[in-house]
Amino acid sequence: MKRILCAVVFSLAASPASAQPADVGDFVRRHQGEIVREFLELVAIPNHRADLPSIKRNAELLRQMLERRGMKPEVWETPTAPLVYGERLVPGATRTILFYIHFDGQPVDKANWKQDDPFKPVVRAGSLEEGAPIVTDVATRESFPDHFRVYARSAGDDKGPIQAFVSAMDAIGGKPAQNIKVILHGEEEGGGPSLDHVIKNHADKLRSDVLIILDGPQHPSDKPTIYYGARGGAGLEVTVYTAKTGMHSGNYGNWLPDANVRLSQLISSMFTPTGTVAIDGFYDDVLPLPTAALQMFKEVPDVNDAMQKLYGVGSIDGAASSLQEGLNLPAFSVHMMKGGEVGGVIAASSTAEIALRLVKENSPRVMVDRIIAHIRKQGYFIVDKDPDTATLAAHPRIAKVTTRAGAVSGAWRTDPDLPAVTFIADAFRAKYGRGNFVRIRTLGGGIPAGPFINAFQVPVVGISLANYDDNQHTDNENLRLGHLWKGIDALAALMRYR
Ligand SMILES: [Zn+2]
């Protein structure tokens, strides 16, 4: 399937409908060596947001990268991670685009990586899973075929898009058709106050007609992907108790209730047998889907069967009839359950970590309250800290419910027909042809557009460039270089689109 797609993209690249794309492809082919080497330097710097000295090194290198493109970079200090800003303003431009890309990454567990260090990038002639060998002449090689991959933390999420952005600027000779601004964020993963800080202190620079977020993997059909919204979230922890301590299962089995069983029963009461959430009001805020949204779902390539095979999913469930519809509903997942201890005792407490994925119409507070009301309806007395023995003895059923700080984020959605954003799909249509790119109404995970939307009421659209199998957030993260080459091409087309 991938081979056919490449052929299609190549032939379209030569089509007269597109705005001079052939020279971009040519530029990329001639400069693959230097693009890869610049990228390797970027992914070699550790980038967990708690490691501030490394975050600052990233910011300095990014400043230099924007400087090389004449983008008048500025490093904006904040109480936490610095951000890097750059711009290329064009006389007479009728549109200003602000690109948002983040340069921090998730923590790494070195032991699980199949290379010495996630920050000593490795280039492979294919994917690790297929046993592709390491490429040893990276320092001198000029050609990097599409199937080669760079393995390093943040290769896909989200330094690959930074490289695509700066190389696209090179490929168009630094001459966009519209004003281009870019903000590079150093604490996207897990959040932090720095974004709010710069929005407050540099509002004039950050104002734009549209915000384009470059983040997230492409749709599994491997086609360029535009998304018009993202879900938000909230997290909570539920612990049920049956005694102050675990008790011998021989001496007390058939007498002491098992906290693991109680918790399982409680969680089961929240679902129908087919996985629809049975908590009162859980889906009530979702508005009927407009016809245009249903049409958009239909146009997304159906990869259901292939995905089930790829991930060994024997059955699917939930409230929706398709994945796309499901991403436009709130979702409830139990990320982890833990209870019991060694020593042959009945569990006296058991905990579930619950994650809510919420759509734009949901209020996180209201959704959490609905869950608490459900737990209460099952006969539980609810506390917010560990109960003492007297409190335990006073209630037949008792549960502690706490919300996880930092787990609350806002959902957002942009109307794809808004005049300020239609040019993005138009540019992709001109470049790839109808049906050769994917439009997604709502991305399942969180994308922090909220601060921009609140401050500037700016329409937000996301574009995914990385391969869907990039292992983002986990071990052996990678970027397939064919996706980098195509990403450069796509961004160049967007920057030049009139
Ligand atoms: Zn990301």
mmCIF file of C-alpha atoms in Angstrom, residues 95-477:
data_model
loop_
_atom_site.group_PDB
_atom_site.id
_atom_site.type_symbol
_atom_site.label_atom_id
_atom_site.label_comp_id
_atom_site.label_asym_id
_atom_site.label_seq_id
_atom_site.Cartn_x
_atom_site.Cartn_y
_atom_site.Cartn_z
ATOM 1 C CA ARG A 95 -2.446 36.380 5.774
ATOM 2 C CA THR A 96 -0.352 35.684 8.869
ATOM 3 C CA ILE A 97 0.203 32.079 9.923
ATOM 4 C CA LEU A 98 1.602 31.206 13.344
ATOM 5 C CA PHE A 99 3.096 27.718 13.506
ATOM 6 C CA TYR A 100 3.305 26.042 16.921
ATOM 7 C CA ILE A 101 5.707 23.142 17.445
ATOM 8 C CA HIS A 102 7.130 21.764 20.695
ATOM 9 C CA PHE A 103 10.702 20.692 21.349
ATOM 10 C CA ASP A 104 10.409 18.977 24.739
ATOM 11 C CA GLY A 105 9.801 15.248 24.987
ATOM 12 C CA GLN A 106 8.555 12.528 27.297
ATOM 13 C CA PRO A 107 10.961 10.967 29.828
ATOM 14 C CA VAL A 108 13.014 8.011 28.568
ATOM 15 C CA ASP A 109 13.732 4.578 29.988
ATOM 16 C CA LYS A 110 17.138 3.933 28.410
ATOM 17 C CA ALA A 111 17.104 0.217 29.234
ATOM 18 C CA ASN A 112 14.177 -0.383 26.874
ATOM 19 C CA TRP A 113 15.777 1.257 23.857
ATOM 20 C CA LYS A 114 17.598 -0.873 21.296
ATOM 21 C CA GLN A 115 20.432 1.645 21.151
ATOM 22 C CA ASP A 116 22.913 2.963 23.727
ATOM 23 C CA ASP A 117 21.102 6.183 24.391
ATOM 24 C CA PRO A 118 17.854 7.741 23.074
ATOM 25 C CA PHE A 119 19.882 10.953 22.656
ATOM 26 C CA LYS A 120 22.561 9.297 20.553
ATOM 27 C CA PRO A 121 20.432 9.114 17.422
ATOM 28 C CA VAL A 122 20.687 6.068 15.184
ATOM 29 C CA VAL A 123 19.733 5.888 11.514
ATOM 30 C CA ARG A 124 18.407 2.541 10.322
ATOM 31 C CA ALA A 125 17.771 1.375 6.772
ATOM 32 C CA GLY A 126 14.168 0.604 7.655
ATOM 33 C CA SER A 127 12.294 -0.207 10.837
ATOM 34 C CA LEU A 128 13.714 -1.816 13.942
ATOM 35 C CA GLU A 129 10.787 -4.274 14.060
ATOM 36 C CA GLU A 130 11.784 -5.566 10.628
ATOM 37 C CA GLY A 131 15.386 -5.914 11.790
ATOM 38 C CA ALA A 132 16.749 -3.106 9.616
ATOM 39 C CA PRO A 133 20.513 -2.571 10.025
ATOM 40 C CA ILE A 134 22.117 0.602 11.349
ATOM 41 C CA VAL A 135 23.397 2.966 8.650
ATOM 42 C CA THR A 136 27.072 3.653 9.368
ATOM 43 C CA ASP A 137 27.972 6.333 6.821
ATOM 44 C CA VAL A 138 25.527 8.983 8.014
ATOM 45 C CA ALA A 139 28.263 11.623 8.327
ATOM 46 C CA THR A 140 29.127 11.506 4.623
ATOM 47 C CA ARG A 141 26.089 10.014 2.889
ATOM 48 C CA GLU A 142 24.110 12.314 0.579
ATOM 49 C CA SER A 143 21.051 10.200 -0.158
ATOM 50 C CA PHE A 144 18.591 8.957 2.456
ATOM 51 C CA PRO A 145 15.840 6.793 0.954
ATOM 52 C CA ASP A 146 12.250 7.125 2.152
ATOM 53 C CA HIS A 147 12.273 3.905 4.174
ATOM 54 C CA PHE A 148 15.256 4.972 6.330
ATOM 55 C CA ARG A 149 14.356 5.960 9.888
ATOM 56 C CA VAL A 150 15.963 8.109 12.566
ATOM 57 C CA TYR A 151 15.668 6.585 16.056
ATOM 58 C CA ALA A 152 15.836 9.089 18.933
ATOM 59 C CA ARG A 153 13.546 10.602 21.555
ATOM 60 C CA SER A 154 11.331 13.251 19.928
ATOM 61 C CA ALA A 155 12.295 12.214 16.383
ATOM 62 C CA GLY A 156 8.573 12.001 15.609
ATOM 63 C CA ASP A 157 7.086 14.003 18.487
ATOM 64 C CA ASP A 158 7.869 16.766 17.898
ATOM 65 C CA LYS A 159 11.327 17.674 16.584
ATOM 66 C CA GLY A 160 10.689 16.094 13.156
ATOM 67 C CA PRO A 161 8.107 18.785 12.367
ATOM 68 C CA ILE A 162 10.598 21.491 13.479
ATOM 69 C CA GLN A 163 13.078 20.142 10.932
ATOM 70 C CA ALA A 164 10.344 19.961 8.279
ATOM 71 C CA PHE A 165 9.469 23.582 9.020
ATOM 72 C CA VAL A 166 12.986 25.034 8.736
ATOM 73 C CA SER A 167 13.822 22.897 5.691
ATOM 74 C CA ALA A 168 10.577 23.980 4.005
ATOM 75 C CA MET A 169 11.701 27.562 4.549
ATOM 76 C CA ASP A 170 14.996 26.671 2.828
ATOM 77 C CA ALA A 171 13.216 24.863 0.014
ATOM 78 C CA ILE A 172 11.169 27.948 -0.890
ATOM 79 C CA GLY A 173 14.266 30.138 -0.739
ATOM 80 C CA GLY A 174 12.921 31.946 2.322
ATOM 81 C CA LYS A 175 10.130 33.427 0.210
ATOM 82 C CA PRO A 176 6.689 32.505 1.569
ATOM 83 C CA ALA A 177 3.550 34.029 0.055
ATOM 84 C CA GLN A 178 2.282 34.977 3.506
ATOM 85 C CA ASN A 179 3.632 36.135 6.830
ATOM 86 C CA ILE A 180 5.092 33.165 8.654
ATOM 87 C CA LYS A 181 5.624 33.153 12.404
ATOM 88 C CA VAL A 182 6.725 30.228 14.525
ATOM 89 C CA ILE A 183 6.671 29.568 18.270
ATOM 90 C CA LEU A 184 8.683 26.649 19.648
ATOM 91 C CA HIS A 185 7.483 25.440 23.041
ATOM 92 C CA GLY A 186 9.684 23.699 25.624
ATOM 93 C CA GLU A 187 7.145 22.197 28.022
ATOM 94 C CA GLU A 188 4.224 20.815 26.063
ATOM 95 C CA GLU A 189 4.404 17.318 27.523
ATOM 96 C CA GLY A 190 2.855 17.513 30.977
ATOM 97 C CA GLY A 191 2.178 21.240 30.817
ATOM 98 C CA GLY A 192 3.639 24.237 32.583
ATOM 99 C CA PRO A 193 3.157 27.986 32.904
ATOM 100 C CA SER A 194 5.562 29.123 30.156
ATOM 101 C CA LEU A 195 3.038 29.300 27.323
ATOM 102 C CA ASP A 196 0.631 31.455 29.330
ATOM 103 C CA HIS A 197 3.600 33.636 30.263
ATOM 104 C CA VAL A 198 4.641 34.413 26.676
ATOM 105 C CA ILE A 199 1.057 34.842 25.503
ATOM 106 C CA LYS A 200 0.716 37.539 28.142
ATOM 107 C CA ASN A 201 4.074 39.182 27.493
ATOM 108 C CA HIS A 202 4.462 38.839 23.721
ATOM 109 C CA ALA A 203 0.865 39.033 22.538
ATOM 110 C CA ASP A 204 1.656 41.364 19.637
ATOM 111 C CA LYS A 205 4.174 38.986 18.125
ATOM 112 C CA LEU A 206 1.905 35.966 18.582
ATOM 113 C CA ARG A 207 -1.165 37.457 16.957
ATOM 114 C CA SER A 208 -2.058 35.733 13.684
ATOM 115 C CA ASP A 209 -4.967 34.919 11.377
ATOM 116 C CA VAL A 210 -4.597 31.201 11.966
ATOM 117 C CA LEU A 211 -2.593 28.994 14.307
ATOM 118 C CA ILE A 212 -1.237 25.808 12.756
ATOM 119 C CA ILE A 213 -0.080 23.164 15.207
ATOM 120 C CA LEU A 214 2.442 20.671 13.847
ATOM 121 C CA ASP A 215 2.159 17.628 16.083
ATOM 122 C CA GLY A 216 0.863 14.082 16.200
ATOM 123 C CA PRO A 217 1.216 11.103 13.891
ATOM 124 C CA GLN A 218 -0.494 10.895 10.518
ATOM 125 C CA HIS A 219 -3.588 8.818 9.972
ATOM 126 C CA PRO A 220 -2.622 5.119 9.597
ATOM 127 C CA SER A 221 -3.458 5.315 5.877
ATOM 128 C CA ASP A 222 -0.160 7.266 5.752
ATOM 129 C CA LYS A 223 -1.693 10.252 4.025
ATOM 130 C CA PRO A 224 -1.055 13.889 4.985
ATOM 131 C CA THR A 225 -3.442 14.637 7.818
ATOM 132 C CA ILE A 226 -5.219 17.823 8.863
ATOM 133 C CA TYR A 227 -7.143 17.928 12.124
ATOM 134 C CA TYR A 228 -9.658 20.530 13.221
ATOM 135 C CA GLY A 229 -9.937 19.774 16.906
ATOM 136 C CA ALA A 230 -8.685 17.709 19.796
ATOM 137 C CA ARG A 231 -10.236 16.181 22.848
ATOM 138 C CA GLY A 232 -9.484 17.468 26.328
ATOM 139 C CA GLY A 233 -9.253 15.385 29.453
ATOM 140 C CA ALA A 234 -9.530 14.919 33.180
ATOM 141 C CA GLY A 235 -8.141 12.265 35.481
ATOM 142 C CA LEU A 236 -9.280 10.804 38.755
ATOM 143 C CA GLU A 237 -8.326 8.091 41.179
ATOM 144 C CA VAL A 238 -10.864 5.893 42.949
ATOM 145 C CA THR A 239 -9.898 3.726 45.937
ATOM 146 C CA VAL A 240 -12.343 1.371 47.632
ATOM 147 C CA TYR A 241 -11.675 0.058 51.148
ATOM 148 C CA THR A 242 -12.981 -2.945 53.053
ATOM 149 C CA ALA A 243 -10.774 -2.843 56.184
ATOM 150 C CA LYS A 244 -7.851 -0.946 57.662
ATOM 151 C CA THR A 245 -5.468 -3.753 56.676
ATOM 152 C CA GLY A 246 -5.349 -6.920 54.565
ATOM 153 C CA MET A 247 -6.467 -10.043 56.482
ATOM 154 C CA HIS A 248 -5.569 -13.749 56.102
ATOM 155 C CA SER A 249 -7.702 -15.285 53.342
ATOM 156 C CA GLY A 250 -7.854 -18.625 55.154
ATOM 157 C CA ASN A 251 -9.034 -17.155 58.413
ATOM 158 C CA TYR A 252 -11.340 -14.524 56.929
ATOM 159 C CA GLY A 253 -12.393 -15.701 53.454
ATOM 160 C CA ASN A 254 -16.243 -15.633 53.326
ATOM 161 C CA TRP A 255 -16.232 -12.913 55.938
ATOM 162 C CA LEU A 256 -14.056 -9.975 54.857
ATOM 163 C CA PRO A 257 -15.140 -8.399 51.522
ATOM 164 C CA ASP A 258 -12.371 -8.396 48.918
ATOM 165 C CA ALA A 259 -11.517 -4.832 47.880
ATOM 166 C CA ASN A 260 -10.333 -6.017 44.451
ATOM 167 C CA VAL A 261 -13.720 -7.617 43.817
ATOM 168 C CA ARG A 262 -15.571 -4.538 45.127
ATOM 169 C CA LEU A 263 -13.587 -2.272 42.816
ATOM 170 C CA SER A 264 -14.189 -4.586 39.831
ATOM 171 C CA GLN A 265 -17.915 -4.579 40.575
ATOM 172 C CA LEU A 266 -17.928 -0.795 40.831
ATOM 173 C CA ILE A 267 -16.093 -0.376 37.511
ATOM 174 C CA SER A 268 -18.381 -2.969 35.872
ATOM 175 C CA SER A 269 -21.422 -0.978 36.978
ATOM 176 C CA MET A 270 -20.102 1.935 34.900
ATOM 177 C CA PHE A 271 -20.314 0.009 31.603
ATOM 178 C CA THR A 272 -22.814 -1.943 29.548
ATOM 179 C CA PRO A 273 -21.594 -5.380 28.425
ATOM 180 C CA THR A 274 -20.612 -3.878 25.039
ATOM 181 C CA GLY A 275 -18.448 -1.129 26.501
ATOM 182 C CA THR A 276 -20.816 1.858 26.365
ATOM 183 C CA VAL A 277 -20.447 4.022 29.461
ATOM 184 C CA ALA A 278 -23.507 3.549 31.681
ATOM 185 C CA ILE A 279 -22.920 6.557 33.961
ATOM 186 C CA ASP A 280 -25.979 8.850 33.934
ATOM 187 C CA GLY A 281 -25.519 11.815 31.612
ATOM 188 C CA PHE A 282 -22.124 10.684 30.297
ATOM 189 C CA TYR A 283 -23.015 11.389 26.646
ATOM 190 C CA ASP A 284 -25.677 14.057 27.301
ATOM 191 C CA ASP A 285 -23.591 17.112 26.363
ATOM 192 C CA VAL A 286 -22.654 15.842 22.909
ATOM 193 C CA LEU A 287 -24.568 17.744 20.247
ATOM 194 C CA PRO A 288 -26.018 15.874 17.263
ATOM 195 C CA LEU A 289 -23.299 15.584 14.632
ATOM 196 C CA PRO A 290 -23.783 17.959 11.700
ATOM 197 C CA THR A 291 -24.050 16.440 8.203
ATOM 198 C CA ALA A 292 -20.682 17.932 7.249
ATOM 199 C CA ALA A 293 -19.049 16.111 10.171
ATOM 200 C CA LEU A 294 -20.626 12.791 9.201
ATOM 201 C CA GLN A 295 -19.413 13.340 5.650
ATOM 202 C CA MET A 296 -15.893 14.047 6.952
ATOM 203 C CA PHE A 297 -15.950 10.770 8.933
ATOM 204 C CA LYS A 298 -16.937 8.918 5.770
ATOM 205 C CA GLU A 299 -14.043 10.377 3.812
ATOM 206 C CA VAL A 300 -11.440 9.170 6.331
ATOM 207 C CA PRO A 301 -9.922 5.976 4.886
ATOM 208 C CA ASP A 302 -11.253 2.904 6.700
ATOM 209 C CA VAL A 303 -8.282 1.116 8.225
ATOM 210 C CA ASN A 304 -10.245 -0.730 10.883
ATOM 211 C CA ASP A 305 -9.489 -4.286 9.773
ATOM 212 C CA ALA A 306 -5.817 -3.580 9.136
ATOM 213 C CA MET A 307 -5.470 -1.938 12.560
ATOM 214 C CA GLN A 308 -7.171 -4.864 14.302
ATOM 215 C CA LYS A 309 -4.763 -7.248 12.611
ATOM 216 C CA LEU A 310 -1.734 -5.046 13.246
ATOM 217 C CA TYR A 311 -2.414 -4.692 16.966
ATOM 218 C CA GLY A 312 -4.048 -8.082 17.560
ATOM 219 C CA VAL A 313 -7.425 -6.585 18.492
ATOM 220 C CA GLY A 314 -9.967 -9.425 18.471
ATOM 221 C CA SER A 315 -13.030 -7.271 19.081
ATOM 222 C CA ILE A 316 -13.876 -3.602 19.405
ATOM 223 C CA ASP A 317 -16.507 -1.984 21.584
ATOM 224 C CA GLY A 318 -17.783 1.315 22.907
ATOM 225 C CA ALA A 319 -20.574 3.750 22.130
ATOM 226 C CA ALA A 320 -19.623 4.603 18.548
ATOM 227 C CA SER A 321 -20.079 2.884 15.215
ATOM 228 C CA SER A 322 -16.624 3.890 13.948
ATOM 229 C CA LEU A 323 -13.319 5.139 15.336
ATOM 230 C CA GLN A 324 -13.911 8.622 13.911
ATOM 231 C CA GLU A 325 -17.316 8.857 15.576
ATOM 232 C CA GLY A 326 -15.778 7.540 18.788
ATOM 233 C CA LEU A 327 -13.198 10.319 18.827
ATOM 234 C CA ASN A 328 -16.072 12.796 18.854
ATOM 235 C CA LEU A 329 -17.562 11.351 22.035
ATOM 236 C CA PRO A 330 -16.267 11.486 25.596
ATOM 237 C CA ALA A 331 -14.379 8.316 26.563
ATOM 238 C CA PHE A 332 -13.737 6.656 29.914
ATOM 239 C CA SER A 333 -10.674 4.445 30.425
ATOM 240 C CA VAL A 334 -9.269 2.678 33.448
ATOM 241 C CA HIS A 335 -5.544 3.131 32.901
ATOM 242 C CA MET A 336 -4.481 1.067 35.872
ATOM 243 C CA MET A 337 -5.927 -0.992 38.726
ATOM 244 C CA LYS A 338 -3.882 -1.947 41.707
ATOM 245 C CA GLY A 339 -4.844 -3.688 44.917
ATOM 246 C CA GLY A 340 -3.711 -6.422 47.253
ATOM 247 C CA GLU A 341 -0.351 -7.395 48.642
ATOM 248 C CA VAL A 342 1.888 -10.438 49.059
ATOM 249 C CA GLY A 343 1.288 -12.721 52.043
ATOM 250 C CA GLY A 344 -1.939 -14.594 51.354
ATOM 251 C CA VAL A 345 -4.251 -11.849 52.528
ATOM 252 C CA ILE A 346 -7.551 -10.479 51.253
ATOM 253 C CA ALA A 347 -7.085 -7.042 49.700
ATOM 254 C CA ALA A 348 -8.289 -4.288 52.031
ATOM 255 C CA SER A 349 -8.024 -1.531 49.436
ATOM 256 C CA SER A 350 -7.961 -1.326 45.671
ATOM 257 C CA THR A 351 -7.363 1.648 43.388
ATOM 258 C CA ALA A 352 -8.329 2.509 39.818
ATOM 259 C CA GLU A 353 -6.711 5.299 37.819
ATOM 260 C CA ILE A 354 -9.380 6.679 35.559
ATOM 261 C CA ALA A 355 -8.859 8.897 32.517
ATOM 262 C CA LEU A 356 -11.588 10.881 30.837
ATOM 263 C CA ARG A 357 -11.209 12.115 27.261
ATOM 264 C CA LEU A 358 -13.644 14.929 26.730
ATOM 265 C CA VAL A 359 -15.121 16.764 23.762
ATOM 266 C CA LYS A 360 -15.618 20.492 23.411
ATOM 267 C CA GLU A 361 -19.114 20.542 24.885
ATOM 268 C CA ASN A 362 -18.063 18.711 28.084
ATOM 269 C CA SER A 363 -17.152 20.521 31.291
ATOM 270 C CA PRO A 364 -14.440 18.488 33.087
ATOM 271 C CA ARG A 365 -15.962 19.366 36.485
ATOM 272 C CA VAL A 366 -19.466 18.283 35.483
ATOM 273 C CA MET A 367 -18.140 14.990 34.071
ATOM 274 C CA VAL A 368 -16.186 14.227 37.247
ATOM 275 C CA ASP A 369 -19.303 15.057 39.302
ATOM 276 C CA ARG A 370 -21.328 12.577 37.223
ATOM 277 C CA ILE A 371 -18.845 9.839 38.053
ATOM 278 C CA ILE A 372 -18.933 10.700 41.744
ATOM 279 C CA ALA A 373 -22.756 10.656 41.660
ATOM 280 C CA HIS A 374 -22.629 7.206 40.068
ATOM 281 C CA ILE A 375 -20.291 5.863 42.751
ATOM 282 C CA ARG A 376 -22.575 7.282 45.425
ATOM 283 C CA LYS A 377 -25.570 5.605 43.777
ATOM 284 C CA GLN A 378 -23.815 2.248 44.163
ATOM 285 C CA GLY A 379 -24.017 2.764 47.927
ATOM 286 C CA TYR A 380 -20.572 4.267 48.529
ATOM 287 C CA PHE A 381 -19.776 6.892 51.117
ATOM 288 C CA ILE A 382 -17.241 9.185 49.466
ATOM 289 C CA VAL A 383 -14.168 10.701 51.103
ATOM 290 C CA ASP A 384 -11.266 12.689 49.706
ATOM 291 C CA LYS A 385 -8.503 11.346 51.964
ATOM 292 C CA ASP A 386 -7.608 7.976 53.477
ATOM 293 C CA PRO A 387 -10.338 7.151 56.033
ATOM 294 C CA ASP A 388 -9.457 6.295 59.652
ATOM 295 C CA THR A 389 -10.603 3.049 61.257
ATOM 296 C CA ALA A 390 -13.717 4.580 62.841
ATOM 297 C CA THR A 391 -14.828 6.031 59.503
ATOM 298 C CA LEU A 392 -14.212 2.679 57.793
ATOM 299 C CA ALA A 393 -16.301 0.874 60.416
ATOM 300 C CA ALA A 394 -19.142 3.387 60.119
ATOM 301 C CA HIS A 395 -19.855 2.787 56.391
ATOM 302 C CA PRO A 396 -20.715 -0.482 54.619
ATOM 303 C CA ARG A 397 -19.051 0.832 51.459
ATOM 304 C CA ILE A 398 -16.482 3.578 51.287
ATOM 305 C CA ALA A 399 -14.470 5.060 48.416
ATOM 306 C CA LYS A 400 -11.900 7.807 48.160
ATOM 307 C CA VAL A 401 -12.147 9.912 45.001
ATOM 308 C CA THR A 402 -9.470 12.433 44.052
ATOM 309 C CA THR A 403 -8.858 14.303 40.822
ATOM 310 C CA ARG A 404 -5.357 14.260 39.364
ATOM 311 C CA ALA A 405 -3.790 17.700 39.160
ATOM 312 C CA GLY A 406 -2.399 18.403 35.710
ATOM 313 C CA ALA A 407 -4.763 15.915 34.079
ATOM 314 C CA VAL A 408 -7.340 18.550 33.152
ATOM 315 C CA SER A 409 -7.043 20.011 29.667
ATOM 316 C CA GLY A 410 -9.503 21.723 27.384
ATOM 317 C CA ALA A 411 -10.963 20.347 24.176
ATOM 318 C CA TRP A 412 -11.253 22.551 21.104
ATOM 319 C CA ARG A 413 -12.758 22.428 17.638
ATOM 320 C CA THR A 414 -12.510 24.687 14.594
ATOM 321 C CA ASP A 415 -15.124 24.842 11.839
ATOM 322 C CA PRO A 416 -13.317 23.542 8.711
ATOM 323 C CA ASP A 417 -15.393 25.911 6.562
ATOM 324 C CA LEU A 418 -14.191 29.014 8.399
ATOM 325 C CA PRO A 419 -12.739 31.356 5.709
ATOM 326 C CA ALA A 420 -9.505 31.792 7.734
ATOM 327 C CA VAL A 421 -8.701 28.059 7.554
ATOM 328 C CA THR A 422 -10.084 26.786 4.230
ATOM 329 C CA PHE A 423 -6.813 27.629 2.455
ATOM 330 C CA ILE A 424 -5.089 24.757 4.299
ATOM 331 C CA ALA A 425 -7.275 22.048 2.765
ATOM 332 C CA ASP A 426 -7.220 23.985 -0.540
ATOM 333 C CA ALA A 427 -3.405 23.930 -0.548
ATOM 334 C CA PHE A 428 -3.368 20.193 0.179
ATOM 335 C CA ARG A 429 -6.016 19.553 -2.477
ATOM 336 C CA ALA A 430 -3.926 21.442 -5.023
ATOM 337 C CA LYS A 431 -0.845 19.520 -4.010
ATOM 338 C CA TYR A 432 -2.112 15.974 -3.449
ATOM 339 C CA GLY A 433 -5.454 15.844 -5.208
ATOM 340 C CA ARG A 434 -8.836 15.124 -3.674
ATOM 341 C CA GLY A 435 -8.903 11.983 -1.546
ATOM 342 C CA ASN A 436 -5.120 11.882 -1.134
ATOM 343 C CA PHE A 437 -5.090 13.602 2.226
ATOM 344 C CA VAL A 438 -7.132 13.039 5.358
ATOM 345 C CA ARG A 439 -9.253 15.495 7.325
ATOM 346 C CA ILE A 440 -9.987 14.597 10.944
ATOM 347 C CA ARG A 441 -12.673 16.447 12.920
ATOM 348 C CA THR A 442 -11.304 15.602 16.362
ATOM 349 C CA LEU A 443 -7.964 14.134 17.338
ATOM 350 C CA GLY A 444 -8.340 11.724 20.241
ATOM 351 C CA GLY A 445 -5.518 13.049 22.437
ATOM 352 C CA GLY A 446 -4.875 16.493 23.875
ATOM 353 C CA ILE A 447 -3.294 19.360 21.942
ATOM 354 C CA PRO A 448 -2.792 22.517 24.002
ATOM 355 C CA ALA A 449 -4.425 25.129 21.766
ATOM 356 C CA GLY A 450 -6.548 26.491 24.622
ATOM 357 C CA PRO A 451 -4.243 29.324 25.745
ATOM 358 C CA PHE A 452 -4.072 30.710 22.167
ATOM 359 C CA ILE A 453 -7.810 30.384 21.618
ATOM 360 C CA ASN A 454 -8.591 32.073 24.942
ATOM 361 C CA ALA A 455 -6.140 34.922 24.381
ATOM 362 C CA PHE A 456 -6.608 35.627 20.668
ATOM 363 C CA GLN A 457 -9.801 33.805 19.602
ATOM 364 C CA VAL A 458 -7.662 32.541 16.740
ATOM 365 C CA PRO A 459 -8.831 29.593 14.625
ATOM 366 C CA VAL A 460 -6.600 26.565 15.170
ATOM 367 C CA VAL A 461 -5.817 23.717 12.805
ATOM 368 C CA GLY A 462 -3.370 20.858 13.285
ATOM 369 C CA ILE A 463 -1.244 19.073 10.721
ATOM 370 C CA SER A 464 0.377 15.695 11.394
ATOM 371 C CA LEU A 465 3.566 14.864 9.553
ATOM 372 C CA ALA A 466 5.095 11.923 11.453
ATOM 373 C CA ASN A 467 4.590 8.265 10.540
ATOM 374 C CA TYR A 468 1.777 6.717 12.604
ATOM 375 C CA ASP A 469 4.156 3.975 13.811
ATOM 376 C CA ASP A 470 6.664 6.480 15.206
ATOM 377 C CA ASN A 471 6.460 5.034 18.772
ATOM 378 C CA GLN A 472 5.874 8.501 20.179
ATOM 379 C CA HIS A 473 6.022 8.733 23.984
ATOM 380 C CA THR A 474 7.550 5.249 24.212
ATOM 381 C CA ASP A 475 10.786 3.366 23.495
ATOM 382 C CA ASN A 476 12.482 3.403 20.109
ATOM 383 C CA GLU A 477 10.695 6.520 18.929
#
